[in-house]
JSON list of C-alpha atoms in Angstrom, two decimals:
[
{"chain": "O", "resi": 1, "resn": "UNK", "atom": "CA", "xyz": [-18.79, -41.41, -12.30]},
{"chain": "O", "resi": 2, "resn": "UNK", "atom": "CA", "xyz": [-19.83, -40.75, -15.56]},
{"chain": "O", "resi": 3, "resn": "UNK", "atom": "CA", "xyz": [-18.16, -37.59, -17.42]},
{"chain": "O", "resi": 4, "resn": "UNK", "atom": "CA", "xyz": [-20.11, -34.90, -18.66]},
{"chain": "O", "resi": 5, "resn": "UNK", "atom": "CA", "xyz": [-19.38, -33.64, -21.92]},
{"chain": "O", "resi": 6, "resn": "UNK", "atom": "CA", "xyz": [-17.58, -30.52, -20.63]},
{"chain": "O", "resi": 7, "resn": "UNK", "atom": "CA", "xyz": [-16.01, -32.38, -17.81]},
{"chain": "O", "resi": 8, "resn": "UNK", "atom": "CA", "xyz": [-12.36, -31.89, -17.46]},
{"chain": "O", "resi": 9, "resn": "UNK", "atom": "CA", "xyz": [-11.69, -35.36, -16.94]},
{"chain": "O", "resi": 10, "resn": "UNK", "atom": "CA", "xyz": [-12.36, -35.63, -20.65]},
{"chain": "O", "resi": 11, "resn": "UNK", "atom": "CA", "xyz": [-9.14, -33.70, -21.93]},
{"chain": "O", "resi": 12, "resn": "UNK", "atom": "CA", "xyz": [-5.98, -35.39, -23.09]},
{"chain": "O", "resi": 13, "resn": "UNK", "atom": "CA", "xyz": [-2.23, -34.24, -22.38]},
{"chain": "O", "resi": 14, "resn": "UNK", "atom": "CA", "xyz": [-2.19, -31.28, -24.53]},
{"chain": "O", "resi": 15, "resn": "UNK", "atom": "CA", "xyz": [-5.39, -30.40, -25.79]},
{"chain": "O", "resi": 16, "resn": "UNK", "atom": "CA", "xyz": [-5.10, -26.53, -25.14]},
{"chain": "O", "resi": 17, "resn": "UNK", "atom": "CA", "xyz": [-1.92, -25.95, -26.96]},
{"chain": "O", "resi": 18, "resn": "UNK", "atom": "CA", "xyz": [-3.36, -28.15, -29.75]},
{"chain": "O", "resi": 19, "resn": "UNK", "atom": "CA", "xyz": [-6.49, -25.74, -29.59]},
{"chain": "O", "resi": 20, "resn": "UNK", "atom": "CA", "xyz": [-3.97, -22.75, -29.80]},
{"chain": "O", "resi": 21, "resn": "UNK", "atom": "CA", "xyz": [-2.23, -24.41, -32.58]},
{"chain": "O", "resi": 22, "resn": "UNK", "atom": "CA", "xyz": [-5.26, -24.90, -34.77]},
{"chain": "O", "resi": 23, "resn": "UNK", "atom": "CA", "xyz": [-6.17, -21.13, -33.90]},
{"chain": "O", "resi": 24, "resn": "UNK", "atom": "CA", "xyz": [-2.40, -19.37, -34.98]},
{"chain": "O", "resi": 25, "resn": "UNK", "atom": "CA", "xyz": [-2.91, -21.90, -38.33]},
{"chain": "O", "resi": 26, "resn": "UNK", "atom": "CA", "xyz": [-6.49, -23.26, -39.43]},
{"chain": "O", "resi": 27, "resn": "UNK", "atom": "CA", "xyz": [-5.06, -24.53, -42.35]},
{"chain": "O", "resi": 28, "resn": "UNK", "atom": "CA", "xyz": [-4.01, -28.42, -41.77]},
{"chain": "O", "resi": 29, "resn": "UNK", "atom": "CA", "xyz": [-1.03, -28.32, -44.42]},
{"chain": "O", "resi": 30, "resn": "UNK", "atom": "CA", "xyz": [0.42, -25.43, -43.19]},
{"chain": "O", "resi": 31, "resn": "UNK", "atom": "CA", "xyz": [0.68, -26.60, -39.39]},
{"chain": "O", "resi": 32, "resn": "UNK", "atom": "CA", "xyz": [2.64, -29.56, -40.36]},
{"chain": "O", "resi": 33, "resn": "UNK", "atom": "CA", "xyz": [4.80, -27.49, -42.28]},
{"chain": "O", "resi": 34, "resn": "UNK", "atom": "CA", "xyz": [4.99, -24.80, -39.11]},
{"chain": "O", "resi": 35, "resn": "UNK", "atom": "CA", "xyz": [5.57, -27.96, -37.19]},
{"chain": "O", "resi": 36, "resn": "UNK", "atom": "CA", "xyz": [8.97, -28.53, -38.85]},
{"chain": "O", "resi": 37, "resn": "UNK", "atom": "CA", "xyz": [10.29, -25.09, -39.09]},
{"chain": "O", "resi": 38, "resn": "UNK", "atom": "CA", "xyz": [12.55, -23.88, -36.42]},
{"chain": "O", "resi": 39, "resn": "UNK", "atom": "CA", "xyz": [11.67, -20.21, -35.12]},
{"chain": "O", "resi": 40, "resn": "UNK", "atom": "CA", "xyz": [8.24, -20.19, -36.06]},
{"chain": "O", "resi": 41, "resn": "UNK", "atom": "CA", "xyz": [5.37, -19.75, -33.48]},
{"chain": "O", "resi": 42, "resn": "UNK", "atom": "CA", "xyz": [3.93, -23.37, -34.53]},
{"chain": "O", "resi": 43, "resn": "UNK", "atom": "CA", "xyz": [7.47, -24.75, -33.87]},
{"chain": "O", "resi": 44, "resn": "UNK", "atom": "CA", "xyz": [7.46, -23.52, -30.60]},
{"chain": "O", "resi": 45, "resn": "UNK", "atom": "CA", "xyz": [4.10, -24.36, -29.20]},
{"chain": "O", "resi": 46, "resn": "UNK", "atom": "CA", "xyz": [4.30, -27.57, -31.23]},
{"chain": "O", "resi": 47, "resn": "UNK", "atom": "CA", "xyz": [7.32, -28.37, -29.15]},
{"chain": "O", "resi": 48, "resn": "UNK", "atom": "CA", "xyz": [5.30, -27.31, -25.96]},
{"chain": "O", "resi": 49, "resn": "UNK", "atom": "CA", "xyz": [2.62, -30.30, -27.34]},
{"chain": "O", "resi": 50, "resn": "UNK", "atom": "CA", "xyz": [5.62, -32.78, -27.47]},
{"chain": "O", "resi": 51, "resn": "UNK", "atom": "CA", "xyz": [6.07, -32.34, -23.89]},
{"chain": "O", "resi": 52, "resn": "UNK", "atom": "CA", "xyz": [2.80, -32.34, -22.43]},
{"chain": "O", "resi": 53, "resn": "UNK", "atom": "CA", "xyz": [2.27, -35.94, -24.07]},
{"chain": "O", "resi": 54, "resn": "UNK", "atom": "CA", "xyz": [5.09, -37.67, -22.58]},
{"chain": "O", "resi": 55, "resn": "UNK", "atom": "CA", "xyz": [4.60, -35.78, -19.04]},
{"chain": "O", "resi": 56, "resn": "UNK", "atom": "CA", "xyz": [0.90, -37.05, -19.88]},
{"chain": "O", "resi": 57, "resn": "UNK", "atom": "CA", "xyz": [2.07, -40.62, -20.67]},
{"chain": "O", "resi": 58, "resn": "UNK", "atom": "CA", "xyz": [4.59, -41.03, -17.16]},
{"chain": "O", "resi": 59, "resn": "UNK", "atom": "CA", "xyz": [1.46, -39.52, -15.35]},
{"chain": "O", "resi": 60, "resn": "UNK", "atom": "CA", "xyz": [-1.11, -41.99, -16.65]},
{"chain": "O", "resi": 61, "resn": "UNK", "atom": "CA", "xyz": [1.32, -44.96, -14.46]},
{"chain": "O", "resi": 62, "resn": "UNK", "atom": "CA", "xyz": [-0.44, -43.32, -11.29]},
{"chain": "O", "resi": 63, "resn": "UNK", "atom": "CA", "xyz": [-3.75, -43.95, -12.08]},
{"chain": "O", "resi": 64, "resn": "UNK", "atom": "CA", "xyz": [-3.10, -47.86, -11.03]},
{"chain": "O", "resi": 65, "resn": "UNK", "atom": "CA", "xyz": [-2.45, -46.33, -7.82]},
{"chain": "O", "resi": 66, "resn": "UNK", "atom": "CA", "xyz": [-5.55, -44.56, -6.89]},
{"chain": "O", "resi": 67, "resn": "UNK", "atom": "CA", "xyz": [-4.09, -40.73, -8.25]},
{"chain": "O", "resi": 68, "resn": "UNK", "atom": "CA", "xyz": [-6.24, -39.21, -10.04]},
{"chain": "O", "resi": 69, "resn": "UNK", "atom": "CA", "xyz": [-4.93, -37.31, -13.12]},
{"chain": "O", "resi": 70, "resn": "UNK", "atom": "CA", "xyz": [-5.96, -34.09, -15.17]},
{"chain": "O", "resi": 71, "resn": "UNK", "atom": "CA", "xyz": [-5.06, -32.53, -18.20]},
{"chain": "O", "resi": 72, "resn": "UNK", "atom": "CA", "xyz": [-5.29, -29.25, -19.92]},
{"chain": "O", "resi": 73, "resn": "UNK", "atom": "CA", "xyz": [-7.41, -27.69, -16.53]},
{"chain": "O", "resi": 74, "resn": "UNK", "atom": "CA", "xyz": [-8.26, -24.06, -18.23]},
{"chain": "O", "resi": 75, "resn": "UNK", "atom": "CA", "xyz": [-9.11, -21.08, -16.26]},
{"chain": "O", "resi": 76, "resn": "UNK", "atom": "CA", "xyz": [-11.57, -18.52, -18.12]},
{"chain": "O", "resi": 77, "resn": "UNK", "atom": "CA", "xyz": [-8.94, -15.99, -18.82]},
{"chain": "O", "resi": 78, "resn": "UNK", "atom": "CA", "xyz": [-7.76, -18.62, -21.35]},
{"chain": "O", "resi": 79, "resn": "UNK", "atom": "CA", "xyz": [-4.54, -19.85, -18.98]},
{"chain": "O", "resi": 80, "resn": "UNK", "atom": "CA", "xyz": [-4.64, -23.46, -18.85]},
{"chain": "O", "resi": 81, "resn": "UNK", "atom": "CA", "xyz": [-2.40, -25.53, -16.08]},
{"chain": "O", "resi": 82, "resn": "UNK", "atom": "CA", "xyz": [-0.86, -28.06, -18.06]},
{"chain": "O", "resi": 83, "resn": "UNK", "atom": "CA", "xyz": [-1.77, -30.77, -16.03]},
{"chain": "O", "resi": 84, "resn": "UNK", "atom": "CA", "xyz": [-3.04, -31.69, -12.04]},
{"chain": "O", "resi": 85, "resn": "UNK", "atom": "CA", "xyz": [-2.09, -34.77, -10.23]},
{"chain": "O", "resi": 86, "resn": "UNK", "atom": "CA", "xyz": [-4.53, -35.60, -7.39]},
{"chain": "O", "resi": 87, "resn": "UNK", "atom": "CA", "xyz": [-3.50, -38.16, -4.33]},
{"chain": "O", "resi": 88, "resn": "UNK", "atom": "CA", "xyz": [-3.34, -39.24, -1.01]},
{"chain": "O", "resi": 89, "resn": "UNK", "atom": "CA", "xyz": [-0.15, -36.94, -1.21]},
{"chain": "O", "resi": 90, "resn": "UNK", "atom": "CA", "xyz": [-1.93, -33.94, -2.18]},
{"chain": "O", "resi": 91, "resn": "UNK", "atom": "CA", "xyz": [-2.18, -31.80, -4.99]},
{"chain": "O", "resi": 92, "resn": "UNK", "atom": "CA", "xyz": [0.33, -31.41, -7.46]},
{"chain": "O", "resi": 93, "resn": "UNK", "atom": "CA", "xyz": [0.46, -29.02, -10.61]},
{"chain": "O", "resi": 94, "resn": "UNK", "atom": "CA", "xyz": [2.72, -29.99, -13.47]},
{"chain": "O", "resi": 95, "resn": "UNK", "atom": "CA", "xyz": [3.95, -27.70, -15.72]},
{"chain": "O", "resi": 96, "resn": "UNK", "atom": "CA", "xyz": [5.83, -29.67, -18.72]},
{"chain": "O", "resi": 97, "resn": "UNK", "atom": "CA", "xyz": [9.01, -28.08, -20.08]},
{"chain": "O", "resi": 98, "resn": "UNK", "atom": "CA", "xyz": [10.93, -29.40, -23.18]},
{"chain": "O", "resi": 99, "resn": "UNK", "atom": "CA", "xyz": [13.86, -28.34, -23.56]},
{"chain": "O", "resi": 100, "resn": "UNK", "atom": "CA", "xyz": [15.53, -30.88, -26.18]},
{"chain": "O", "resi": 101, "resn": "UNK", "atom": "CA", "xyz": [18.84, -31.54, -25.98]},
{"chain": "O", "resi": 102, "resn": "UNK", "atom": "CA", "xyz": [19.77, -28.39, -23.44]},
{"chain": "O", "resi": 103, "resn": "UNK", "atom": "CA", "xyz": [21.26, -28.47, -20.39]},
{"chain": "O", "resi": 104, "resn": "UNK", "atom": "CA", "xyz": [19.05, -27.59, -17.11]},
{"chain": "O", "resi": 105, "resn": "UNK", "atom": "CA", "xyz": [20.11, -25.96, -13.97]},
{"chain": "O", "resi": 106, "resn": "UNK", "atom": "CA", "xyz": [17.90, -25.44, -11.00]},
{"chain": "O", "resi": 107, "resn": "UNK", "atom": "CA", "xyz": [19.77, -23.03, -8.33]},
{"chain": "O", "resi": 108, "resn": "UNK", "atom": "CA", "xyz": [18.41, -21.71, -4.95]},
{"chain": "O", "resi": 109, "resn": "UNK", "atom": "CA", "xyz": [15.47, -19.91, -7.00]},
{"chain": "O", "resi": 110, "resn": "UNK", "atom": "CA", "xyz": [16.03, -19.67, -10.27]},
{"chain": "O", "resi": 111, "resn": "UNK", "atom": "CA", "xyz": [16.27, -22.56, -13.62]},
{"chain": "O", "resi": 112, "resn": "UNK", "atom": "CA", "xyz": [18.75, -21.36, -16.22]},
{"chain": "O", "resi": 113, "resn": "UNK", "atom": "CA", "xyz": [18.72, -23.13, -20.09]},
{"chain": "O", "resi": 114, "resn": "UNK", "atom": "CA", "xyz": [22.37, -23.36, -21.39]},
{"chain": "O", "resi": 115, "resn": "UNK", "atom": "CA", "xyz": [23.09, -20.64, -19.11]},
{"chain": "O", "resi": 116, "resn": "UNK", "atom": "CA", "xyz": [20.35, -18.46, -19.45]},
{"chain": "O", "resi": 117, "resn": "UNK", "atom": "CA", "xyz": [17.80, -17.69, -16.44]},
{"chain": "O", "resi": 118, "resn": "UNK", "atom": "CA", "xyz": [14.05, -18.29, -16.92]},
{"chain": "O", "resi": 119, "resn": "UNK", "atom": "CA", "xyz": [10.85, -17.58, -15.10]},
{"chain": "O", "resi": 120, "resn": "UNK", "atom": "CA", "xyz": [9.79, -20.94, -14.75]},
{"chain": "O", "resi": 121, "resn": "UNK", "atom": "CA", "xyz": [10.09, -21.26, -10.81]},
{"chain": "O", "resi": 122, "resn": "UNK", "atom": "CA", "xyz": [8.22, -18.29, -10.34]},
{"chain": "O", "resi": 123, "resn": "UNK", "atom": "CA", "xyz": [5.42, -18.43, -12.64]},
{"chain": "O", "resi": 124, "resn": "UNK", "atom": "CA", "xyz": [5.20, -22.41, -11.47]},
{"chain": "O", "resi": 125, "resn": "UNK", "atom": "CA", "xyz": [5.13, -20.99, -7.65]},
{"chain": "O", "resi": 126, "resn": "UNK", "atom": "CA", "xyz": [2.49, -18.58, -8.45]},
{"chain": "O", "resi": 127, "resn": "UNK", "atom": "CA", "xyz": [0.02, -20.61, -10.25]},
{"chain": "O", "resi": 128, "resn": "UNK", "atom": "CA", "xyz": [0.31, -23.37, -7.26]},
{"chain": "O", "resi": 129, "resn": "UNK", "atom": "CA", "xyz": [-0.88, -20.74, -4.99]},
{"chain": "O", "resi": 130, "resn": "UNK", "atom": "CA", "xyz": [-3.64, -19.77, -6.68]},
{"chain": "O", "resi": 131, "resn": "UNK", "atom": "CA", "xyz": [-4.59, -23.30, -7.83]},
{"chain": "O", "resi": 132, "resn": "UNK", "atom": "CA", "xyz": [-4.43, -23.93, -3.75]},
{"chain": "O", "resi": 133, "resn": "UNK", "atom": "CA", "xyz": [-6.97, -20.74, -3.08]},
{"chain": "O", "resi": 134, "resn": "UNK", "atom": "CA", "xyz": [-9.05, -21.85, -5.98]},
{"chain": "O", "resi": 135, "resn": "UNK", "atom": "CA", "xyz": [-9.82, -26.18, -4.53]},
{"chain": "O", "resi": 136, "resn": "UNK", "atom": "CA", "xyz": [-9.17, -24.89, -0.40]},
{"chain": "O", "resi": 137, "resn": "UNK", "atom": "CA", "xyz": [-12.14, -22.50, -1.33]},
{"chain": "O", "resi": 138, "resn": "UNK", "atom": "CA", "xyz": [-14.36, -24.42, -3.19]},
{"chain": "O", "resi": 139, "resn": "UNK", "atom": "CA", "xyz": [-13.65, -27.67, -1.20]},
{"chain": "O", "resi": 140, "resn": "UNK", "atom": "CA", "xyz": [-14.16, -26.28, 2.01]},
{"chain": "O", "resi": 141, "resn": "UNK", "atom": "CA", "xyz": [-10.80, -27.57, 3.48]},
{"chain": "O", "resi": 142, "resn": "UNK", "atom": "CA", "xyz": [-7.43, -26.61, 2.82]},
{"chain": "O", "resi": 143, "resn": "UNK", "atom": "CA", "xyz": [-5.82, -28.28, -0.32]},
{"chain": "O", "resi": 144, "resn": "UNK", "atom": "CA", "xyz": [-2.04, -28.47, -0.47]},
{"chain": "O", "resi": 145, "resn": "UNK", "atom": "CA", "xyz": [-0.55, -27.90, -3.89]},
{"chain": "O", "resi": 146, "resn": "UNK", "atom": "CA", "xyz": [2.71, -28.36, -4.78]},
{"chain": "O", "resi": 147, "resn": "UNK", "atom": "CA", "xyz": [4.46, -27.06, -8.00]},
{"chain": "O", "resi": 148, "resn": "UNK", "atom": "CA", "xyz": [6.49, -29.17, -10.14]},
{"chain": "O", "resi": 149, "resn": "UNK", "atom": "CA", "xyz": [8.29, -28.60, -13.28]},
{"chain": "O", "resi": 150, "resn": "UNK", "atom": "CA", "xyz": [8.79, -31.98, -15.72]},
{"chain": "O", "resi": 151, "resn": "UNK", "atom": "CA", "xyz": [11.73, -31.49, -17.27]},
{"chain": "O", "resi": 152, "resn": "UNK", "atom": "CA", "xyz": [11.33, -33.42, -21.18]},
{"chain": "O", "resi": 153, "resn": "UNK", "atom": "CA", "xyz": [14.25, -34.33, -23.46]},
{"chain": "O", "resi": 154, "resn": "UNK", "atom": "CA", "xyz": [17.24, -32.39, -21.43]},
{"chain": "O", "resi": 155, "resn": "UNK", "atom": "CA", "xyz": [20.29, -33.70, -22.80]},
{"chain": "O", "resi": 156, "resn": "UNK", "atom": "CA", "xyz": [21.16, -33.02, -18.67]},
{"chain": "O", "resi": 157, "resn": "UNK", "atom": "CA", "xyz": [19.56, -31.43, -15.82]},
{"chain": "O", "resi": 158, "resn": "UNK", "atom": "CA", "xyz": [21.09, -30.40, -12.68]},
{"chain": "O", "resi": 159, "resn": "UNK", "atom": "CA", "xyz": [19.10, -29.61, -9.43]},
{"chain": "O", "resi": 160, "resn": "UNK", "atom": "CA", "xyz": [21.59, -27.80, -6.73]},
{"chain": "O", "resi": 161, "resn": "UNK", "atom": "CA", "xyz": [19.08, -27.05, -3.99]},
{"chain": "O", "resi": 162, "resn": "UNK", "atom": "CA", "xyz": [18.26, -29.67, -1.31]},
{"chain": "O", "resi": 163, "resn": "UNK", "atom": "CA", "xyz": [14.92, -28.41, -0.59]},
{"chain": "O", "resi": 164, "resn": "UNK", "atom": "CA", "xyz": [13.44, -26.79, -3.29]},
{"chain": "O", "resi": 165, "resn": "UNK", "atom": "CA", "xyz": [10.27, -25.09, -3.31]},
{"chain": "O", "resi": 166, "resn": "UNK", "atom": "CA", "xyz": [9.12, -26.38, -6.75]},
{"chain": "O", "resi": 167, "resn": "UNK", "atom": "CA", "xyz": [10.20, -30.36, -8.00]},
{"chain": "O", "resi": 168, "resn": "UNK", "atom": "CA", "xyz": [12.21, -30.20, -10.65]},
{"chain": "O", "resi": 169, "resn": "UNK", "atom": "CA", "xyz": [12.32, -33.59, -12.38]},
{"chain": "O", "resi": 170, "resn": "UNK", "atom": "CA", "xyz": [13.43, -35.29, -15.35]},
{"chain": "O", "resi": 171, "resn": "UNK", "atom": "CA", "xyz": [9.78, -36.70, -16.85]},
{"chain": "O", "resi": 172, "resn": "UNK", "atom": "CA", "xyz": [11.12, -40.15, -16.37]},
{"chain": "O", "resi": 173, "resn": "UNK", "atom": "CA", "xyz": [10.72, -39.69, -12.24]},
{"chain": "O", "resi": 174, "resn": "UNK", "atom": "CA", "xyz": [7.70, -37.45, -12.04]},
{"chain": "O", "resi": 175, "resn": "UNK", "atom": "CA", "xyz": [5.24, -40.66, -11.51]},
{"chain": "O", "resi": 176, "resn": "UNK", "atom": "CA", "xyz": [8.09, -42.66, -9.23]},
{"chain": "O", "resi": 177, "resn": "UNK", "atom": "CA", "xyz": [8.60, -39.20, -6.87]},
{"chain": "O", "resi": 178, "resn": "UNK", "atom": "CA", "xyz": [5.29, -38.50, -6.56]},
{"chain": "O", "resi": 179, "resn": "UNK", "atom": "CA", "xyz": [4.30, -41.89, -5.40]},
{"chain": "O", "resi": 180, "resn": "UNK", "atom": "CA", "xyz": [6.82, -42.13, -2.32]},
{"chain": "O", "resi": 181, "resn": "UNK", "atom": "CA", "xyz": [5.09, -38.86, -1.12]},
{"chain": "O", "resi": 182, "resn": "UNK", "atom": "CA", "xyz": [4.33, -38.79, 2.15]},
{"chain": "O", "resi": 183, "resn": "UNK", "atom": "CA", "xyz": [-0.03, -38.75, 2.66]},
{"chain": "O", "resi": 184, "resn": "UNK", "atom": "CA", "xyz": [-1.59, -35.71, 3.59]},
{"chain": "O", "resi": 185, "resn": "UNK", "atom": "CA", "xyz": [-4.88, -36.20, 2.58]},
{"chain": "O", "resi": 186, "resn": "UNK", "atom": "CA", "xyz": [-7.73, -39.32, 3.20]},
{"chain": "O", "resi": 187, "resn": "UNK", "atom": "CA", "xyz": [-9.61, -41.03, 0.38]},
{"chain": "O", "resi": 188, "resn": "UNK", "atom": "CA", "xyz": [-12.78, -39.12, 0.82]},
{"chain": "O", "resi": 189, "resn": "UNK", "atom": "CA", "xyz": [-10.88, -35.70, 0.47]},
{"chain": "O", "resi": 190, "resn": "UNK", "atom": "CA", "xyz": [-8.69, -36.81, -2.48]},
{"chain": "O", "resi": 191, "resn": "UNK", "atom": "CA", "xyz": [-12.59, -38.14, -4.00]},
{"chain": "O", "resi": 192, "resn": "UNK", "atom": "CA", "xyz": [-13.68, -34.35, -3.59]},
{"chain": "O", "resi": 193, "resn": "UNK", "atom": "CA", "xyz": [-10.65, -32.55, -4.62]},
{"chain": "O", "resi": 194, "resn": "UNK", "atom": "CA", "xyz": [-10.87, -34.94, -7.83]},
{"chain": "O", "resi": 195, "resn": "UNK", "atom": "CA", "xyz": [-14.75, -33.72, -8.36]},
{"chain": "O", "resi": 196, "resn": "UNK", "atom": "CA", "xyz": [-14.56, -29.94, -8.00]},
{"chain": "O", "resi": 197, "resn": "UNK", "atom": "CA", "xyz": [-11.08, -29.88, -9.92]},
{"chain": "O", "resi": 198, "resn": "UNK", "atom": "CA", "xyz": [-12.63, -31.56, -12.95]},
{"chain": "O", "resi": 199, "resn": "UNK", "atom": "CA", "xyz": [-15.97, -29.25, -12.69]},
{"chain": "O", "resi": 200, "resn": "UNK", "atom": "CA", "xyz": [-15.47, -26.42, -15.05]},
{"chain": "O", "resi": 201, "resn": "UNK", "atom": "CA", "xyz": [-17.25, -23.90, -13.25]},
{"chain": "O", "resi": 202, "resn": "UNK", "atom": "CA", "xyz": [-14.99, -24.39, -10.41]},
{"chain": "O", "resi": 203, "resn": "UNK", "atom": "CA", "xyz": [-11.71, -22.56, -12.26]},
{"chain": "O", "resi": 204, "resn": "UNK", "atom": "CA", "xyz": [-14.35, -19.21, -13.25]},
{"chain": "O", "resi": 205, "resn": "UNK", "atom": "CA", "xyz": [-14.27, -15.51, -11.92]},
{"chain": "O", "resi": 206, "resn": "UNK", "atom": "CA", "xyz": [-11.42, -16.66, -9.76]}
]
């Protein structure tokens, strides 16, 4: 299939935080030097950019395996789900964290960074859902989504809960996990799932 100019299937690992880069700082010179100063709003979304390239680059190895892989999949309120790995397994939304150097610690429902507690399994929990409504709604079958957080540049990360409701994985396993899934949809379904994600109307006045 042959992508229209405003399909999704056109976007690379990152492009809405490089669009929200380029808004916070038009001028070229001053984003690099933003780039490269710690505690500055660049700095942190240009750390956020870091991330979704190498969750991009370990997602690209599914592609040789029939998955079907999206990037930068914006709603209209201007959220954007960092990126949406399609398969036999079902749906999976990726939200890449970088947290260089820190250490990780998913619990029974919360991740902490060196010890202090984020939002990340909730807001990753909550966007699967509605990313589920969204596809089940316009596919006209239900679409299992499952949340998972990629974990970039931990210096260690430590997962206590034996069933947790949203993967969280060092980027380095995200493509070999995800692959030794368990099916749950057929190849026609995964084929429409893939069509309507990529449509940009689909992710509008929902």
């Amino acid at each position: 299939m042959t992508a229209a100019p405003n399909d999704f299937a056109l976007n690379r690992p990152g492009d809405a935080v490089r669009r929200k880069i380029i808004e916070l700082q038009p001028n070229a010179l001053m984003r690099l030097v933003g780039r490269w100063l710690p505690g500055t709003e660049i700095h942190s979304w240009c750390n956020g950019l870091v991330g979704e390239r190498v969750t991009g680059r370990r997602l690209s190895r599914l592609k040789g395996r029939g998955w079907r892989i999206l990037h930068a999949v914006q709603w209209d309120s201007g959220a954007d789900i960092d990126h949406l790995a399609i398969g036999r397994a079902g749906v999976f939304a990726i939200n890449s964290k970088r947290h260089k150097g820190k250490s990780v610690w998913y619990g029974d429902h919360a991740i902490t960074i060196n010890g202090t507690s984020t939002r990340h399994v909730v807001i990753s929990q909550g966007e699967a859902r509605r990313i589920a409504r969204t596809l089940s709604r316009r596919c006209g079958f239900e679409v299992p989504v499952r949340p998972v957080i990629s974990v970039v540049h931990a210096a260690k990360l430590k997962v206590k809960n034996a069933a947790p409701s949203v993967l969280v994985l060092p980027v380095e396993e995200v493509d070999r996990t995800l692959s030794g899934m368990s099916p749950l949809l057929t190849q026609d379904q995964v084929d429409r799932v893939y069509a309507v994600a990529r449509d940009p109307r689909t992710w509008v006045g929902v």
